[in-house]
């Protein structure tokens, strides 16, 4: 007799959604994770909780006219599907965008999910209507950030655990999938010693025993490779230039990619492994939790972006416009970092830090703290802490001192202070008129036409050298690892394909392990808010399908 109706490998968001769908259908589920119970919810807990939604009441209240047609056009322009193996990723993408424009919001809301009223405008694109980017703001921040999303499913999962439908096996590392008669029928691996370290901190790998469990369905929901810089460099595509020698890491070390190899060894087909999503606005975390812990800046549109030598990045590589295009451009410069130059007025209004722990007001659902964002000259507490303690910040009252501080911080002699000065002064000359030739300044004026940006995300246009807006600030930006866009190829039920194009019976994949659906529903680029959403949708599809298969 099988130990359960289904086994879920990974207790992150996708795994929790799959497990709760199964439990709601009355099925018995074993959920295995190599980490401890305090890491329940996985990477999603650390996120800002942004969700890609289309034509919502929040958008309409801010004057945004969105539609499924526009969102799908934006998705196709960003994804750039161009391979034979993009058949299922494209089908997943079409299904997901329809869900984001349909029942996704209502489904979450029925569980108690709520949204911060200002919709963010991420990945603005900036090239053409047929190219990459969101034509309108679609980044809906969860009231409660990542923990606010995770709690919807941990609450359901813990109820199911208490009723005996879900059995959690923490500190259980899966090393193999068991096959019988061509089907996946279970998992095997080793039990790891207990570890009471805080969430996100690297845990021990001391082996205390082994295990094997059987079930007619196994769902791999174990995440990607973002916590393993060695695997990131190995998968790095030539189109993005040489992999950086130095990166900061945006996810805990347990996001190690192991299960992708385990699933492949059991016959699963991995596709689009060269597609990945890494950020170029990474900071070294001055208060690290995991090794080489990096935090991403979510920038507004006003900072001046320079390469390591002091040359301004060309259009459309402006803050918040085109993450992957900017990454590819910067890899051609020969340096692993770049610079923002900005003012206190810009950092106060335009700098947000990605991460639940970096946004205590939104995470704690504290309107009083949120209101303080609009008062005074200071940025949020976490941003000011980075400005004071962060290794990547230079603060000065004049440009000469700022440039000298940048040269000292870099320590490699690359920065041409004269070139950087010319870029700052040329940019400032453009601020005298509302009609300008500088496309970044045009973008700033365009952003402030959107009420949400004007209220909370885009500073009033001003000269960088205007002392009323000082002090001047420079931020060294590091490349930060984050997401795997490829993964196990799946059909719309999450069933995994084998190398010969056949379904591997009993094997499913969800979340980042499946490229968020199909083996890479984002194609080459993401529109943001789609990673949590991809975990939700693929976990739901897998859980429902496995429940039907169990009868």
PDB file of N, CA and C in Angstrom, residues 90-147:
ATOM      1  N   UNK A  90       4.751  28.461 -24.051  1.00  0.00           N
ATOM      2  CA  UNK A  90       3.823  29.456 -24.593  1.00  0.00           C
ATOM      3  C   UNK A  90       2.379  29.144 -24.183  1.00  0.00           C
ATOM      4  N   UNK A  91       2.009  27.882 -24.209  1.00  0.00           N
ATOM      5  CA  UNK A  91       0.650  27.527 -23.801  1.00  0.00           C
ATOM      6  C   UNK A  91       0.417  27.853 -22.321  1.00  0.00           C
ATOM      7  N   UNK A  92       1.436  27.591 -21.503  1.00  0.00           N
ATOM      8  CA  UNK A  92       1.333  27.959 -20.088  1.00  0.00           C
ATOM      9  C   UNK A  92       1.206  29.471 -19.941  1.00  0.00           C
ATOM     10  N   UNK A  93       1.995  30.210 -20.687  1.00  0.00           N
ATOM     11  CA  UNK A  93       1.950  31.671 -20.587  1.00  0.00           C
ATOM     12  C   UNK A  93       0.566  32.202 -20.934  1.00  0.00           C
ATOM     13  N   UNK A  94      -0.011  31.684 -22.017  1.00  0.00           N
ATOM     14  CA  UNK A  94      -1.331  32.152 -22.433  1.00  0.00           C
ATOM     15  C   UNK A  94      -2.380  31.840 -21.368  1.00  0.00           C
ATOM     16  N   UNK A  95      -2.286  30.646 -20.808  1.00  0.00           N
ATOM     17  CA  UNK A  95      -3.225  30.256 -19.765  1.00  0.00           C
ATOM     18  C   UNK A  95      -3.033  31.103 -18.511  1.00  0.00           C
ATOM     19  N   UNK A  96      -1.762  31.358 -18.165  1.00  0.00           N
ATOM     20  CA  UNK A  96      -1.478  32.141 -16.954  1.00  0.00           C
ATOM     21  C   UNK A  96      -1.954  33.584 -17.088  1.00  0.00           C
ATOM     22  N   UNK A  97      -1.699  34.221 -18.216  1.00  0.00           N
ATOM     23  CA  UNK A  97      -2.109  35.615 -18.392  1.00  0.00           C
ATOM     24  C   UNK A  97      -3.635  35.718 -18.341  1.00  0.00           C
ATOM     25  N   UNK A  98      -4.336  34.749 -18.926  1.00  0.00           N
ATOM     26  CA  UNK A  98      -5.797  34.742 -18.839  1.00  0.00           C
ATOM     27  C   UNK A  98      -6.248  34.607 -17.390  1.00  0.00           C
ATOM     28  N   UNK A  99      -5.552  33.780 -16.617  1.00  0.00           N
ATOM     29  CA  UNK A  99      -5.875  33.626 -15.186  1.00  0.00           C
ATOM     30  C   UNK A  99      -5.622  34.921 -14.434  1.00  0.00           C
ATOM     31  N   UNK A 100      -4.507  35.598 -14.752  1.00  0.00           N
ATOM     32  CA  UNK A 100      -4.177  36.863 -14.085  1.00  0.00           C
ATOM     33  C   UNK A 100      -5.194  37.949 -14.409  1.00  0.00           C
ATOM     34  N   UNK A 101      -5.826  37.838 -15.569  1.00  0.00           N
ATOM     35  CA  UNK A 101      -6.860  38.789 -15.961  1.00  0.00           C
ATOM     36  C   UNK A 101      -8.242  38.325 -15.532  1.00  0.00           C
ATOM     37  N   UNK A 102      -8.322  37.118 -14.974  1.00  0.00           N
ATOM     38  CA  UNK A 102      -9.607  36.544 -14.609  1.00  0.00           C
ATOM     39  C   UNK A 102      -9.742  36.289 -13.126  1.00  0.00           C
ATOM     40  N   UNK A 103      -9.707  34.991 -12.735  1.00  0.00           N
ATOM     41  CA  UNK A 103     -10.097  34.621 -11.378  1.00  0.00           C
ATOM     42  C   UNK A 103      -8.992  34.737 -10.335  1.00  0.00           C
ATOM     43  N   UNK A 104      -7.760  35.042 -10.746  1.00  0.00           N
ATOM     44  CA  UNK A 104      -6.648  35.025  -9.794  1.00  0.00           C
ATOM     45  C   UNK A 104      -6.908  35.931  -8.593  1.00  0.00           C
ATOM     46  N   UNK A 105      -7.294  37.180  -8.838  1.00  0.00           N
ATOM     47  CA  UNK A 105      -7.514  38.116  -7.734  1.00  0.00           C
ATOM     48  C   UNK A 105      -8.630  37.640  -6.820  1.00  0.00           C
ATOM     49  N   UNK A 106      -9.746  37.202  -7.405  1.00  0.00           N
ATOM     50  CA  UNK A 106     -10.885  36.760  -6.595  1.00  0.00           C
ATOM     51  C   UNK A 106     -10.546  35.502  -5.798  1.00  0.00           C
ATOM     52  N   UNK A 107      -9.790  34.591  -6.409  1.00  0.00           N
ATOM     53  CA  UNK A 107      -9.370  33.364  -5.720  1.00  0.00           C
ATOM     54  C   UNK A 107      -8.563  33.690  -4.472  1.00  0.00           C
ATOM     55  N   UNK A 108      -7.603  34.598  -4.624  1.00  0.00           N
ATOM     56  CA  UNK A 108      -6.775  34.986  -3.478  1.00  0.00           C
ATOM     57  C   UNK A 108      -7.595  35.768  -2.449  1.00  0.00           C
ATOM     58  N   UNK A 109      -8.429  36.651  -2.933  1.00  0.00           N
ATOM     59  CA  UNK A 109      -9.211  37.491  -2.026  1.00  0.00           C
ATOM     60  C   UNK A 109     -10.143  36.656  -1.150  1.00  0.00           C
ATOM     61  N   UNK A 110     -10.677  35.586  -1.706  1.00  0.00           N
ATOM     62  CA  UNK A 110     -11.560  34.713  -0.936  1.00  0.00           C
ATOM     63  C   UNK A 110     -10.823  34.060   0.235  1.00  0.00           C
ATOM     64  N   UNK A 111      -9.494  33.974   0.145  1.00  0.00           N
ATOM     65  CA  UNK A 111      -8.688  33.417   1.237  1.00  0.00           C
ATOM     66  C   UNK A 111      -8.234  34.490   2.222  1.00  0.00           C
ATOM     67  N   UNK A 112      -8.569  35.758   1.950  1.00  0.00           N
ATOM     68  CA  UNK A 112      -8.184  36.836   2.849  1.00  0.00           C
ATOM     69  C   UNK A 112      -7.074  37.730   2.332  1.00  0.00           C
ATOM     70  N   UNK A 113      -6.640  37.515   1.092  1.00  0.00           N
ATOM     71  CA  UNK A 113      -5.564  38.314   0.511  1.00  0.00           C
ATOM     72  C   UNK A 113      -6.044  39.731   0.245  1.00  0.00           C
ATOM     73  N   UNK A 114      -5.167  40.714   0.534  1.00  0.00           N
ATOM     74  CA  UNK A 114      -5.478  42.099   0.256  1.00  0.00           C
ATOM     75  C   UNK A 114      -4.281  42.764  -0.426  1.00  0.00           C
ATOM     76  N   UNK A 115      -4.540  43.839  -1.151  1.00  0.00           N
ATOM     77  CA  UNK A 115      -3.544  44.478  -2.005  1.00  0.00           C
ATOM     78  C   UNK A 115      -3.324  45.920  -1.562  1.00  0.00           C
ATOM     79  N   UNK A 116      -2.063  46.348  -1.516  1.00  0.00           N
ATOM     80  CA  UNK A 116      -1.733  47.754  -1.278  1.00  0.00           C
ATOM     81  C   UNK A 116      -2.309  48.582  -2.431  1.00  0.00           C
ATOM     82  N   UNK A 117      -2.920  49.724  -2.155  1.00  0.00           N
ATOM     83  CA  UNK A 117      -3.705  50.410  -3.197  1.00  0.00           C
ATOM     84  C   UNK A 117      -2.914  51.037  -4.338  1.00  0.00           C
ATOM     85  N   UNK A 118      -1.610  51.241  -4.177  1.00  0.00           N
ATOM     86  CA  UNK A 118      -0.809  51.830  -5.253  1.00  0.00           C
ATOM     87  C   UNK A 118      -0.194  50.706  -6.076  1.00  0.00           C
ATOM     88  N   UNK A 119      -0.506  50.659  -7.360  1.00  0.00           N
ATOM     89  CA  UNK A 119       0.016  49.620  -8.250  1.00  0.00           C
ATOM     90  C   UNK A 119       1.352  50.085  -8.824  1.00  0.00           C
ATOM     91  N   UNK A 120       2.371  49.234  -8.722  1.00  0.00           N
ATOM     92  CA  UNK A 120       3.707  49.586  -9.196  1.00  0.00           C
ATOM     93  C   UNK A 120       3.869  49.356 -10.695  1.00  0.00           C
ATOM     94  N   UNK A 121       4.798  50.113 -11.269  1.00  0.00           N
ATOM     95  CA  UNK A 121       5.089  50.009 -12.706  1.00  0.00           C
ATOM     96  C   UNK A 121       6.495  49.448 -12.867  1.00  0.00           C
ATOM     97  N   UNK A 122       6.595  48.137 -12.913  1.00  0.00           N
ATOM     98  CA  UNK A 122       7.883  47.459 -13.054  1.00  0.00           C
ATOM     99  C   UNK A 122       8.157  47.164 -14.521  1.00  0.00           C
ATOM    100  N   UNK A 123       9.439  47.003 -14.860  1.00  0.00           N
ATOM    101  CA  UNK A 123       9.843  46.613 -16.220  1.00  0.00           C
ATOM    102  C   UNK A 123       9.081  47.439 -17.275  1.00  0.00           C
ATOM    103  N   UNK A 124       9.433  48.722 -17.355  1.00  0.00           N
ATOM    104  CA  UNK A 124       8.707  49.652 -18.239  1.00  0.00           C
ATOM    105  C   UNK A 124       9.086  49.501 -19.702  1.00  0.00           C
ATOM    106  N   UNK A 125      10.137  48.770 -19.978  1.00  0.00           N
ATOM    107  CA  UNK A 125      10.525  48.528 -21.365  1.00  0.00           C
ATOM    108  C   UNK A 125      11.272  49.696 -21.960  1.00  0.00           C
ATOM    109  N   UNK A 126      10.592  50.527 -22.721  1.00  0.00           N
ATOM    110  CA  UNK A 126      11.206  51.743 -23.233  1.00  0.00           C
ATOM    111  C   UNK A 126      11.685  51.660 -24.656  1.00  0.00           C
ATOM    112  N   UNK A 127      11.504  50.529 -25.353  1.00  0.00           N
ATOM    113  CA  UNK A 127      12.001  50.421 -26.729  1.00  0.00           C
ATOM    114  C   UNK A 127      10.878  50.667 -27.734  1.00  0.00           C
ATOM    115  N   UNK A 128       9.901  49.757 -27.791  1.00  0.00           N
ATOM    116  CA  UNK A 128       8.798  49.919 -28.735  1.00  0.00           C
ATOM    117  C   UNK A 128       7.580  49.185 -28.213  1.00  0.00           C
ATOM    118  N   UNK A 129       6.433  49.440 -28.853  1.00  0.00           N
ATOM    119  CA  UNK A 129       5.189  48.799 -28.432  1.00  0.00           C
ATOM    120  C   UNK A 129       5.248  47.290 -28.611  1.00  0.00           C
ATOM    121  N   UNK A 130       6.076  46.813 -29.552  1.00  0.00           N
ATOM    122  CA  UNK A 130       6.195  45.375 -29.775  1.00  0.00           C
ATOM    123  C   UNK A 130       7.298  44.734 -28.931  1.00  0.00           C
ATOM    124  N   UNK A 131       8.040  45.542 -28.200  1.00  0.00           N
ATOM    125  CA  UNK A 131       9.180  45.031 -27.452  1.00  0.00           C
ATOM    126  C   UNK A 131       8.846  44.679 -26.012  1.00  0.00           C
ATOM    127  N   UNK A 132       9.903  44.555 -25.217  1.00  0.00           N
ATOM    128  CA  UNK A 132       9.790  44.151 -23.822  1.00  0.00           C
ATOM    129  C   UNK A 132       9.137  45.236 -22.976  1.00  0.00           C
ATOM    130  N   UNK A 133       8.406  44.792 -21.945  1.00  0.00           N
ATOM    131  CA  UNK A 133       7.966  45.706 -20.913  1.00  0.00           C
ATOM    132  C   UNK A 133       6.464  45.753 -20.711  1.00  0.00           C
ATOM    133  N   UNK A 134       6.092  46.282 -19.549  1.00  0.00           N
ATOM    134  CA  UNK A 134       4.696  46.510 -19.205  1.00  0.00           C
ATOM    135  C   UNK A 134       4.249  47.861 -19.756  1.00  0.00           C
ATOM    136  N   UNK A 135       3.223  47.844 -20.584  1.00  0.00           N
ATOM    137  CA  UNK A 135       2.691  49.098 -21.116  1.00  0.00           C
ATOM    138  C   UNK A 135       2.057  49.955 -20.038  1.00  0.00           C
ATOM    139  N   UNK A 136       1.568  49.297 -18.986  1.00  0.00           N
ATOM    140  CA  UNK A 136       0.909  49.996 -17.881  1.00  0.00           C
ATOM    141  C   UNK A 136       1.351  49.361 -16.563  1.00  0.00           C
ATOM    142  N   UNK A 137       1.110  50.026 -15.444  1.00  0.00           N
ATOM    143  CA  UNK A 137       1.442  49.442 -14.141  1.00  0.00           C
ATOM    144  C   UNK A 137       0.594  48.207 -13.855  1.00  0.00           C
ATOM    145  N   UNK A 138       1.277  47.107 -13.431  1.00  0.00           N
ATOM    146  CA  UNK A 138       0.583  45.856 -13.113  1.00  0.00           C
ATOM    147  C   UNK A 138       1.130  45.182 -11.852  1.00  0.00           C
ATOM    148  N   UNK A 139       2.082  45.781 -11.174  1.00  0.00           N
ATOM    149  CA  UNK A 139       2.760  45.139 -10.050  1.00  0.00           C
ATOM    150  C   UNK A 139       1.981  45.443  -8.772  1.00  0.00           C
ATOM    151  N   UNK A 140       1.147  44.494  -8.360  1.00  0.00           N
ATOM    152  CA  UNK A 140       0.273  44.659  -7.201  1.00  0.00           C
ATOM    153  C   UNK A 140       0.963  44.088  -5.969  1.00  0.00           C
ATOM    154  N   UNK A 141       1.299  44.948  -5.017  1.00  0.00           N
ATOM    155  CA  UNK A 141       2.019  44.527  -3.815  1.00  0.00           C
ATOM    156  C   UNK A 141       1.023  44.016  -2.776  1.00  0.00           C
ATOM    157  N   UNK A 142       1.291  42.831  -2.271  1.00  0.00           N
ATOM    158  CA  UNK A 142       0.448  42.237  -1.240  1.00  0.00           C
ATOM    159  C   UNK A 142       0.540  43.036   0.052  1.00  0.00           C
ATOM    160  N   UNK A 143      -0.592  43.342   0.636  1.00  0.00           N
ATOM    161  CA  UNK A 143      -0.613  43.958   1.960  1.00  0.00           C
ATOM    162  C   UNK A 143      -0.204  42.871   2.960  1.00  0.00           C
ATOM    163  N   UNK A 144       1.055  42.977   3.407  1.00  0.00           N
ATOM    164  CA  UNK A 144       1.667  41.910   4.195  1.00  0.00           C
ATOM    165  C   UNK A 144       2.881  41.316   3.501  1.00  0.00           C
ATOM    166  N   UNK A 145       3.172  41.768   2.280  1.00  0.00           N
ATOM    167  CA  UNK A 145       4.292  41.328   1.419  1.00  0.00           C
ATOM    168  C   UNK A 145       4.324  39.797   1.299  1.00  0.00           C
ATOM    169  N   UNK A 146       5.514  39.248   1.120  1.00  0.00           N
ATOM    170  CA  UNK A 146       5.625  37.806   0.909  1.00  0.00           C
ATOM    171  C   UNK A 146       4.979  36.966   1.994  1.00  0.00           C
ATOM    172  N   UNK A 147       5.214  37.283   3.278  1.00  0.00           N
ATOM    173  CA  UNK A 147       4.552  36.506   4.326  1.00  0.00           C
ATOM    174  C   UNK A 147       3.023  36.543   4.228  1.00  0.00           C
TER     175      UNK A 147
END
